[in-house]
């Protein structure tokens, strides 16, 4: 599966996840543009961002409680422990950063890409370890997360294959 196919497939899936509807080309274009911009800015694979979005299954405006007492925010499920660092990076208040993470798709994806970059830097030369670190440093949690990411990648690959078949079937 090409990176472009992953981005476009993910853009459609994300648009559907965020209630944009099937005819919302402007929303799909915005999602794709945000993914590409975040990936480019932080030198991370856009396809991996798509996978993380789909594994995390967050939503705009949503805050999810974790068993450890923290919360995850928005589409990329950015953990609240990052809010202070993101606020400093964005040169804003913690409250403003929190609201942007919760309510702005592009801001949330940019922050998620930045966090992924931190994780990838922690695991040089090992993309998948970096992806696992995006979620947790705990080996058990990392393994479970990578399994989810792998399953999502295989699901997307099957969907791409089915879509190709449907386009070529008379």
Coordinates of N, CA, C and O in Angstrom, one line a residue:
X1 N 0.9 -1.2 0.0 CA 0.0 0.0 0.0 C 0.9 1.2 0.0 O 1.8 1.4 0.8
X2 N 0.6 2.1 -0.9 CA 1.4 3.4 -1.0 C 1.1 4.3 0.1 O 0.0 4.2 0.7
X3 N 2.0 5.2 0.5 CA 1.7 6.2 1.5 C 0.5 7.1 1.1 O -0.4 7.4 1.9
X4 N 0.4 7.4 -0.2 CA -0.7 8.2 -0.7 C -2.0 7.5 -0.5 O -3.0 8.1 0.0
X5 N -2.1 6.2 -0.8 CA -3.3 5.4 -0.6 C -3.7 5.3 0.8 O -4.8 5.4 1.2
X6 N -2.7 5.2 1.7 CA -3.0 5.1 3.1 C -3.5 6.5 3.6 O -4.5 6.5 4.4
X7 N -2.9 7.6 3.1 CA -3.4 8.9 3.5 C -4.9 9.1 3.1 O -5.7 9.5 3.8
X8 N -5.1 8.8 1.8 CA -6.4 9.0 1.2 C -7.5 8.1 1.9 O -8.5 8.6 2.2
X9 N -7.1 6.8 2.0 CA -8.0 5.9 2.7 C -8.3 6.4 4.1 O -9.4 6.3 4.6
X10 N -7.2 6.8 4.8 CA -7.3 7.3 6.2 C -8.1 8.5 6.3 O -8.9 8.8 7.2
X11 N -8.0 9.4 5.3 CA -8.7 10.7 5.2 C -10.2 10.4 5.1 O -11.0 11.0 5.8
X12 N -10.5 9.5 4.3 CA -12.0 9.1 4.2 C -12.5 8.5 5.5 O -13.5 8.9 6.0
X13 N -11.7 7.6 6.1 CA -12.1 7.0 7.3 C -12.2 8.0 8.4 O -13.1 8.0 9.2
X14 N -11.2 8.9 8.5 CA -11.3 10.0 9.5 C -12.5 10.9 9.3 O -13.1 11.3 10.3
X15 N -12.7 11.2 8.1 CA -13.9 12.1 7.8 C -15.2 11.4 8.2 O -16.0 12.0 8.8
X16 N -15.2 10.1 8.0 CA -16.4 9.3 8.5 C -16.4 9.3 10.0 O -17.5 9.4 10.6
X17 N -15.3 9.1 10.6 CA -15.2 9.0 12.1 C -15.7 10.3 12.7 O -16.3 10.3 13.8
X18 N -15.4 11.4 12.1 CA -15.7 12.7 12.6 C -17.0 13.3 12.1 O -17.3 14.5 12.2
X19 N -17.8 12.4 11.5 CA -19.2 12.8 11.2 C -19.3 13.7 10.0 O -20.2 14.4 9.8
X20 N -18.3 13.7 9.1 CA -18.3 14.6 7.9 C -19.2 14.1 6.8 O -19.6 14.9 6.0
X21 N -19.6 12.8 6.8 CA -20.4 12.3 5.8 C -19.7 12.0 4.5 O -18.6 12.4 4.3
X22 N -20.3 11.2 3.7 CA -19.6 10.7 2.5 C -19.4 11.7 1.4 O -18.5 11.6 0.6
X23 N -20.2 12.8 1.4 CA -20.0 13.8 0.4 C -19.2 15.0 0.8 O -19.2 16.0 0.2
X24 N -18.5 14.9 1.9 CA -17.9 16.1 2.5 C -16.4 16.2 2.0 O -15.5 16.0 2.7
X25 N -16.3 16.6 0.7 CA -15.0 16.7 0.1 C -14.1 17.7 0.8 O -12.9 17.5 0.9
X26 N -14.7 18.8 1.2 CA -13.9 19.9 1.8 C -13.3 19.3 3.1 O -12.1 19.6 3.4
X27 N -14.1 18.6 3.9 CA -13.6 18.0 5.1 C -12.5 17.0 4.9 O -11.5 16.9 5.6
X28 N -12.7 16.1 3.9 CA -11.7 15.1 3.5 C -10.4 15.8 3.1 O -9.3 15.4 3.4
X29 N -10.5 16.9 2.3 CA -9.4 17.7 1.9 C -8.7 18.3 3.1 O -7.4 18.2 3.2
X30 N -9.4 18.8 4.0 CA -8.8 19.4 5.3 C -8.1 18.3 6.0 O -7.0 18.5 6.5
X31 N -8.7 17.1 6.2 CA -8.1 16.0 7.0 C -6.8 15.6 6.3 O -5.7 15.5 7.0
X32 N -6.8 15.4 5.0 CA -5.6 15.0 4.3 C -4.5 16.1 4.4 O -3.3 15.8 4.6
X33 N -4.9 17.4 4.2 CA -3.9 18.5 4.4 C -3.3 18.5 5.8 O -2.1 18.7 5.9
X34 N -4.1 18.3 6.8 CA -3.6 18.3 8.2 C -2.6 17.2 8.4 O -1.6 17.4 9.0
X35 N -3.0 16.0 7.9 CA -2.1 14.8 8.0 C -0.8 15.1 7.3 O 0.3 14.8 7.9
X36 N -0.9 15.6 6.1 CA 0.4 15.8 5.3 C 1.2 16.9 6.0 O 2.5 16.7 6.1
X37 N 0.6 17.9 6.4 CA 1.4 19.0 7.1 C 2.0 18.6 8.4 O 3.2 18.9 8.6
X38 N 1.3 17.8 9.2 CA 1.9 17.3 10.5 C 3.0 16.3 10.2 O 4.1 16.4 10.8
X39 N 2.8 15.4 9.2 CA 3.8 14.5 8.9 C 5.1 15.2 8.4 O 6.2 14.8 8.8
X40 N 4.9 16.1 7.5 CA 6.0 16.9 6.9 C 6.8 17.7 8.0 O 8.0 17.7 8.0
X41 N 6.0 18.3 8.8 CA 6.6 19.2 9.8 C 7.5 18.4 10.8 O 8.5 18.9 11.3
X42 N 7.1 17.2 11.1 CA 7.8 16.4 12.1 C 8.5 15.2 11.6 O 9.1 14.4 12.3
X43 N 8.6 15.1 10.2 CA 9.3 14.0 9.6 C 8.9 12.7 10.1 O 9.7 11.8 10.5
X44 N 7.6 12.4 10.1 CA 7.0 11.1 10.4 C 6.2 10.6 9.3 O 5.7 11.5 8.5
X45 N 6.0 9.3 9.1 CA 5.2 8.8 8.0 C 3.7 9.2 8.2 O 3.1 8.9 9.2
X46 N 3.2 9.8 7.1 CA 1.7 10.1 7.2 C 0.9 8.9 7.4 O -0.1 8.9 8.1
X47 N 1.3 7.8 6.7 CA 0.6 6.5 6.9 C 0.5 6.0 8.3 O -0.5 5.5 8.8
X48 N 1.6 6.3 9.1 CA 1.6 5.9 10.5 C 0.6 6.7 11.3 O -0.1 6.2 12.1
X49 N 0.6 8.0 10.9 CA -0.4 8.9 11.6 C -1.8 8.4 11.4 O -2.7 8.4 12.3
X50 N -2.1 8.0 10.1 CA -3.4 7.4 9.8 C -3.7 6.2 10.7 O -4.8 6.1 11.2
X51 N -2.7 5.3 10.7 CA -2.9 4.1 11.6 C -3.2 4.5 13.0 O -4.1 3.9 13.7
X52 N -2.4 5.4 13.6 CA -2.6 5.8 14.9 C -4.0 6.4 15.2 O -4.6 6.1 16.2
X53 N -4.4 7.3 14.3 CA -5.7 7.8 14.4 C -6.8 6.7 14.4 O -7.7 6.8 15.2
X54 N -6.7 5.7 13.6 CA -7.7 4.7 13.5 C -7.6 3.7 14.7 O -8.6 3.3 15.2
X55 N -6.4 3.5 15.3 CA -6.2 2.7 16.4 C -6.7 3.4 17.7 O -7.4 2.9 18.5
X56 N -6.4 4.7 17.8 CA -6.8 5.5 18.9 C -8.3 5.7 19.0 O -8.9 5.8 20.1
X57 N -8.9 5.9 17.8 CA -10.4 6.1 17.7 C -10.9 7.2 18.6 O -12.0 7.1 19.1
X58 N -10.1 8.3 18.7 CA -10.7 9.4 19.4 C -11.6 10.3 18.5 O -11.7 10.0 17.3
X59 N -12.2 11.2 19.1 CA -13.1 12.1 18.3 C -12.9 13.5 18.8 O -12.5 13.8 19.9
X60 N -13.2 14.4 17.8 CA -13.2 15.8 18.2 C -14.1 16.1 19.3 O -15.2 15.6 19.3
X61 N -13.7 16.9 20.3 CA -14.5 17.3 21.4 C -14.5 16.2 22.5 O -15.1 16.4 23.6
X62 N -13.9 15.1 22.3 CA -14.0 14.0 23.2 C -12.8 14.0 24.1 O -11.6 14.3 23.7
X63 N -13.0 13.6 25.4 CA -12.0 13.4 26.4 C -12.3 12.0 27.0 O -13.4 11.8 27.5
X64 N -11.3 11.1 27.0 CA -11.5 9.8 27.5 C -10.7 9.5 28.8 O -9.5 9.8 28.8
X65 N -11.4 9.0 29.8 CA -10.7 8.7 31.0 C -9.9 7.4 30.9 O -10.3 6.4 30.2
X66 N -8.7 7.4 31.5 CA -7.8 6.2 31.5 C -7.9 5.6 32.9 O -8.2 6.2 33.9
X67 N -7.5 4.3 32.9 CA -7.5 3.6 34.2 C -6.4 4.2 35.2 O -6.6 4.0 36.4
X68 N -5.4 4.9 34.7 CA -4.4 5.5 35.6 C -4.8 6.8 36.1 O -4.0 7.5 36.7
X69 N -6.0 7.3 35.8 CA -6.5 8.6 36.3 C -6.2 9.8 35.4 O -6.7 10.9 35.7
X70 N -5.5 9.6 34.3 CA -5.3 10.6 33.3 C -6.4 10.6 32.3 O -7.3 9.7 32.3
X71 N -6.4 11.6 31.4 CA -7.4 11.6 30.3 C -6.6 11.7 28.9 O -5.5 12.2 28.9
X72 N -7.3 11.2 27.9 CA -6.8 11.3 26.5 C -7.7 12.2 25.8 O -8.9 12.2 26.0
X73 N -7.1 13.1 24.9 CA -7.9 14.2 24.4 C -7.9 14.1 22.8 O -6.9 14.0 22.2
X74 N -9.1 14.2 22.3 CA -9.3 14.3 20.8 C -8.9 13.1 20.0 O -8.8 12.0 20.5
X75 N -8.9 13.4 18.7 CA -8.7 12.3 17.7 C -7.5 11.4 17.9 O -7.6 10.2 17.8
X76 N -6.3 12.0 18.2 CA -5.1 11.2 18.4 C -5.0 10.7 19.8 O -4.0 10.1 20.2
X77 N -6.0 11.0 20.7 CA -6.0 10.6 22.1 C -4.7 11.1 22.8 O -4.0 10.3 23.4
X78 N -4.4 12.3 22.6 CA -3.2 12.9 23.3 C -3.4 12.9 24.8 O -4.4 13.5 25.3
X79 N -2.5 12.2 25.5 CA -2.6 12.2 26.9 C -2.4 13.5 27.6 O -1.5 14.3 27.1
X80 N -3.1 13.8 28.6 CA -3.0 15.1 29.3 C -1.6 15.4 29.8 O -1.3 16.6 30.0
X81 N -0.8 14.4 30.0 CA 0.5 14.7 30.5 C 1.3 15.5 29.6 O 2.3 16.2 30.0
X82 N 0.9 15.6 28.3 CA 1.6 16.3 27.3 C 1.2 17.8 27.2 O 1.8 18.6 26.5
X83 N 0.1 18.1 27.8 CA -0.5 19.5 27.6 C 0.4 20.6 28.0 O 0.5 21.6 27.2
X84 N 1.1 20.5 29.1 CA 2.1 21.5 29.5 C 3.2 21.7 28.4 O 3.5 22.9 28.1
X85 N 3.8 20.6 28.0 CA 4.8 20.7 27.0 C 4.3 21.3 25.7 O 5.0 22.1 25.0
X86 N 3.1 20.9 25.3 CA 2.5 21.4 24.0 C 2.2 22.8 24.2 O 2.5 23.6 23.2
X87 N 1.7 23.3 25.3 CA 1.4 24.7 25.5 C 2.7 25.5 25.4 O 2.7 26.6 24.8
X88 N 3.8 25.0 26.0 CA 5.1 25.7 25.9 C 5.5 25.8 24.4 O 5.9 26.9 24.0
X89 N 5.4 24.7 23.7 CA 5.8 24.6 22.3 C 5.0 25.6 21.5 O 5.5 26.2 20.6
X90 N 3.7 25.6 21.7 CA 2.8 26.5 21.0 C 2.8 27.9 21.5 O 2.1 28.8 21.0
X91 N 3.5 28.2 22.6 CA 3.5 29.5 23.2 C 2.1 30.0 23.6 O 1.7 31.1 23.2
X92 N 1.4 29.1 24.3 CA 0.1 29.5 24.7 C -0.1 29.0 26.2 O 0.8 28.4 26.8
X93 N -1.3 29.1 26.7 CA -1.6 28.6 28.0 C -2.0 27.1 28.0 O -2.4 26.6 26.9
X94 N -2.0 26.5 29.1 CA -2.4 25.1 29.2 C -3.8 24.9 28.8 O -4.2 24.0 28.1
X95 N -4.7 25.9 29.3 CA -6.1 25.8 28.9 C -6.3 26.0 27.4 O -7.1 25.2 26.9
X96 N -5.6 26.9 26.8 CA -5.8 27.0 25.3 C -5.3 25.8 24.6 O -5.9 25.4 23.6
X97 N -4.2 25.3 25.0 CA -3.7 24.0 24.4 C -4.6 22.9 24.5 O -4.9 22.2 23.6
X98 N -5.2 22.7 25.7 CA -6.2 21.7 26.0 C -7.4 21.8 25.1 O -7.8 20.8 24.5
X99 N -7.9 23.0 25.0 CA -9.1 23.2 24.1 C -8.7 23.0 22.7 O -9.6 22.4 21.9
X100 N -7.6 23.4 22.2 CA -7.2 23.1 20.8 C -7.0 21.6 20.6 O -7.5 21.1 19.5
X101 N -6.4 20.9 21.5 CA -6.3 19.5 21.4 C -7.6 18.8 21.3 O -7.8 17.9 20.5
X102 N -8.6 19.3 22.1 CA -9.9 18.7 22.2 C -10.7 19.0 20.9 O -11.5 18.2 20.4
X103 N -10.6 20.3 20.4 CA -11.6 20.8 19.5 C -11.1 21.1 18.1 O -11.9 21.4 17.2
X104 N -9.8 21.0 17.9 CA -9.2 21.3 16.6 C -8.5 20.1 16.0 O -7.5 19.7 16.5
X105 N -9.0 19.5 14.9 CA -8.4 18.3 14.3 C -7.0 18.6 14.0 O -6.1 17.8 14.3
X106 N -6.7 19.6 13.3 CA -5.3 19.9 12.8 C -4.4 20.1 14.0 O -3.2 19.6 14.0
X107 N -4.8 20.8 15.0 CA -3.9 21.0 16.2 C -3.7 19.6 16.9 O -2.5 19.3 17.3
X108 N -4.7 18.8 17.0 CA -4.5 17.5 17.6 C -3.6 16.6 16.9 O -2.7 16.0 17.4
X109 N -3.7 16.6 15.5 CA -2.9 15.7 14.7 C -1.4 16.3 14.7 O -0.5 15.5 14.8
X110 N -1.3 17.6 14.7 CA 0.1 18.2 14.8 C 0.7 17.8 16.1 O 1.9 17.4 16.1
X111 N 0.0 17.8 17.2 CA 0.6 17.5 18.5 C 0.9 16.0 18.5 O 1.9 15.6 19.0
X112 N 0.0 15.2 18.0 CA 0.2 13.7 17.9 C 1.5 13.4 17.1 O 2.3 12.5 17.5
X113 N 1.7 14.1 16.0 CA 2.9 13.9 15.1 C 4.1 14.3 15.9 O 5.2 13.7 15.8
X114 N 4.0 15.4 16.7 CA 5.2 15.9 17.5 C 5.5 14.8 18.5 O 6.7 14.5 18.8
X115 N 4.5 14.3 19.2 CA 4.7 13.2 20.2 C 5.3 12.0 19.6 O 6.3 11.4 20.1
X116 N 4.8 11.6 18.4 CA 5.4 10.5 17.7 C 6.8 10.7 17.4 O 7.7 9.8 17.5
X117 N 7.2 12.0 16.9 CA 8.6 12.3 16.6 C 9.4 12.1 17.9 O 10.6 11.5 17.8
X118 N 8.9 12.5 19.1 CA 9.7 12.3 20.3 C 9.9 10.8 20.5 O 11.0 10.4 20.9
X119 N 8.9 10.0 20.3 CA 9.0 8.5 20.5 C 10.0 7.9 19.5 O 10.8 7.1 19.8
X120 N 9.9 8.4 18.2 CA 10.8 7.8 17.2 C 12.3 8.2 17.5 O 13.2 7.4 17.3
X121 N 12.5 9.4 18.0 CA 13.8 9.8 18.4 C 14.4 9.0 19.6 O 15.6 8.8 19.7
X122 N 13.4 8.5 20.4 CA 13.8 7.7 21.6 C 14.2 6.3 21.1 O 14.9 5.5 21.8
X123 N 13.7 5.9 19.9 CA 14.0 4.6 19.4 C 14.6 4.7 18.0 O 14.0 4.3 17.0
X124 N 15.8 5.2 17.9 CA 16.4 5.5 16.6 C 16.6 4.2 15.8 O 16.9 3.1 16.4
X125 N 16.3 4.3 14.6 CA 16.4 3.1 13.6 C 15.4 2.0 13.9 O 15.6 0.9 13.4
X126 N 14.4 2.3 14.7 CA 13.3 1.3 14.9 C 12.0 1.9 14.9 O 11.4 2.3 16.0
X127 N 11.4 2.1 13.7 CA 10.1 2.7 13.6 C 9.0 2.1 14.5 O 8.3 2.9 15.2
X128 N 9.0 0.8 14.5 CA 7.9 0.2 15.3 C 8.0 0.3 16.8 O 7.0 0.4 17.5
X129 N 9.3 0.3 17.3 CA 9.5 0.6 18.7 C 9.0 2.0 19.0 O 8.4 2.3 20.0
X130 N 9.3 2.9 18.1 CA 8.9 4.3 18.3 C 7.4 4.4 18.3 O 6.8 5.1 19.1
X131 N 6.7 3.7 17.4 CA 5.2 3.7 17.4 C 4.7 3.1 18.7 O 3.8 3.7 19.3
X132 N 5.3 2.1 19.2 CA 4.9 1.5 20.5 C 5.1 2.5 21.7 O 4.3 2.6 22.6
X133 N 6.3 3.2 21.6 CA 6.6 4.2 22.7 C 5.6 5.3 22.6 O 5.2 5.9 23.7
X134 N 5.0 5.7 21.4 CA 4.0 6.7 21.3 C 2.9 6.4 22.3 O 2.3 7.3 22.9
X135 N 2.6 5.1 22.5 CA 1.5 4.7 23.4 C 2.0 4.5 24.9 O 1.3 5.0 25.8
X136 N 3.1 3.9 25.0 CA 3.6 3.5 26.4 C 5.0 3.1 26.4 O 5.5 2.6 25.4
X137 N 5.6 3.2 27.5 CA 7.0 2.6 27.7 C 6.9 1.2 28.3 O 7.9 0.5 28.4
X138 N 5.8 0.8 28.8 CA 5.6 -0.5 29.4 C 5.6 -1.6 28.3 O 4.8 -1.5 27.4
X139 N 6.5 -2.5 28.5 CA 6.6 -3.6 27.4 C 5.3 -4.3 27.1 O 5.1 -4.6 25.9
X140 N 4.5 -4.6 28.1 CA 3.3 -5.3 27.8 C 2.3 -4.4 27.0 O 1.7 -4.9 26.1
X141 N 2.2 -3.2 27.4 CA 1.3 -2.2 26.7 C 1.8 -1.9 25.3 O 1.1 -1.8 24.4
X142 N 3.2 -1.8 25.2 CA 3.8 -1.6 23.9 C 3.4 -2.8 22.9 O 3.0 -2.5 21.8
X143 N 3.6 -4.0 23.4 CA 3.3 -5.2 22.6 C 1.8 -5.2 22.1 O 1.5 -5.4 21.0
X144 N 0.9 -4.9 23.1 CA -0.5 -4.9 22.7 C -0.8 -3.8 21.8 O -1.6 -4.0 20.8
X145 N -0.2 -2.7 21.9 CA -0.5 -1.5 21.0 C 0.0 -1.9 19.6 O -0.7 -1.6 18.6
X146 N 1.2 -2.4 19.5 CA 1.8 -2.8 18.2 C 0.9 -3.8 17.5 O 0.7 -3.7 16.3
X147 N 0.3 -4.7 18.3 CA -0.6 -5.7 17.7 C -1.8 -5.0 17.1 O -2.3 -5.3 16.0
X148 N -2.4 -4.0 17.8 CA -3.5 -3.2 17.3 C -3.1 -2.5 16.1 O -3.9 -2.4 15.1
X149 N -1.9 -1.8 16.0 CA -1.5 -1.1 14.9 C -1.3 -2.0 13.7 O -1.8 -1.7 12.6
X150 N -0.7 -3.2 13.9 CA -0.5 -4.2 12.8 C -1.9 -4.6 12.3 O -2.1 -4.7 11.1
X151 N -2.8 -4.9 13.2 CA -4.1 -5.4 12.7 C -4.8 -4.3 11.9 O -5.5 -4.6 10.9
X152 N -4.7 -3.1 12.3 CA -5.3 -2.0 11.6 C -4.6 -1.8 10.2 O -5.3 -1.6 9.2
X153 N -3.3 -2.0 10.1 CA -2.6 -1.9 8.9 C -3.0 -3.0 7.9 O -3.3 -2.8 6.7
X154 N -3.2 -4.2 8.4 CA -3.7 -5.3 7.6 C -5.1 -5.1 7.1 O -5.5 -5.4 6.0
X155 N -6.0 -4.5 8.0 CA -7.3 -4.2 7.6 C -7.3 -3.2 6.5 O -8.1 -3.3 5.5
X156 N -6.5 -2.1 6.6 CA -6.4 -1.1 5.5 C -5.9 -1.7 4.2 O -6.4 -1.4 3.2
X157 N -4.9 -2.6 4.4 CA -4.4 -3.3 3.2 C -5.4 -4.1 2.5 O -5.6 -4.1 1.3
X158 N -6.2 -4.9 3.3 CA -7.3 -5.7 2.7 C -8.4 -4.8 2.0 O -8.8 -5.0 0.9
X159 N -8.7 -3.6 2.7 CA -9.7 -2.7 2.1 C -9.2 -2.1 0.8 O -9.9 -2.0 -0.2
X160 N -7.9 -1.8 0.7 CA -7.3 -1.3 -0.5 C -7.4 -2.4 -1.6 O -7.7 -2.0 -2.8
X161 N -7.1 -3.6 -1.3 CA -7.1 -4.7 -2.2 C -8.6 -4.9 -2.8 O -8.8 -5.1 -4.0
X162 N -9.5 -4.9 -1.9 CA -10.9 -5.0 -2.3 C -11.4 -3.8 -3.2 O -12.0 -4.0 -4.2
X163 N -10.9 -2.6 -2.8 CA -11.3 -1.5 -3.6 C -10.7 -1.6 -5.0 O -11.4 -1.3 -6.0
X164 N -9.5 -2.1 -5.1 CA -8.9 -2.3 -6.4 C -9.7 -3.3 -7.2 O -9.9 -3.1 -8.4
X165 N -10.0 -4.4 -6.6 CA -10.8 -5.4 -7.3 C -12.2 -4.8 -7.8 O -12.6 -5.1 -8.9
X166 N -12.8 -4.1 -6.9 CA -14.1 -3.5 -7.3 C -14.0 -2.6 -8.5 O -14.9 -2.5 -9.3
X167 N -12.9 -1.8 -8.5 CA -12.7 -0.9 -9.7 C -12.4 -1.6 -11.0 O -12.7 -1.1 -12.0
X168 N -11.8 -2.8 -10.9 CA -11.5 -3.6 -12.1 C -12.6 -4.6 -12.5 O -12.5 -5.1 -13.6
X169 N -13.5 -4.8 -11.7 CA -14.6 -5.8 -12.0 C -15.6 -5.1 -12.9 O -16.1 -4.0 -12.6
X170 N -16.0 -5.8 -14.0 CA -16.9 -5.2 -14.9 C -18.3 -5.1 -14.3 O -18.8 -5.8 -13.5

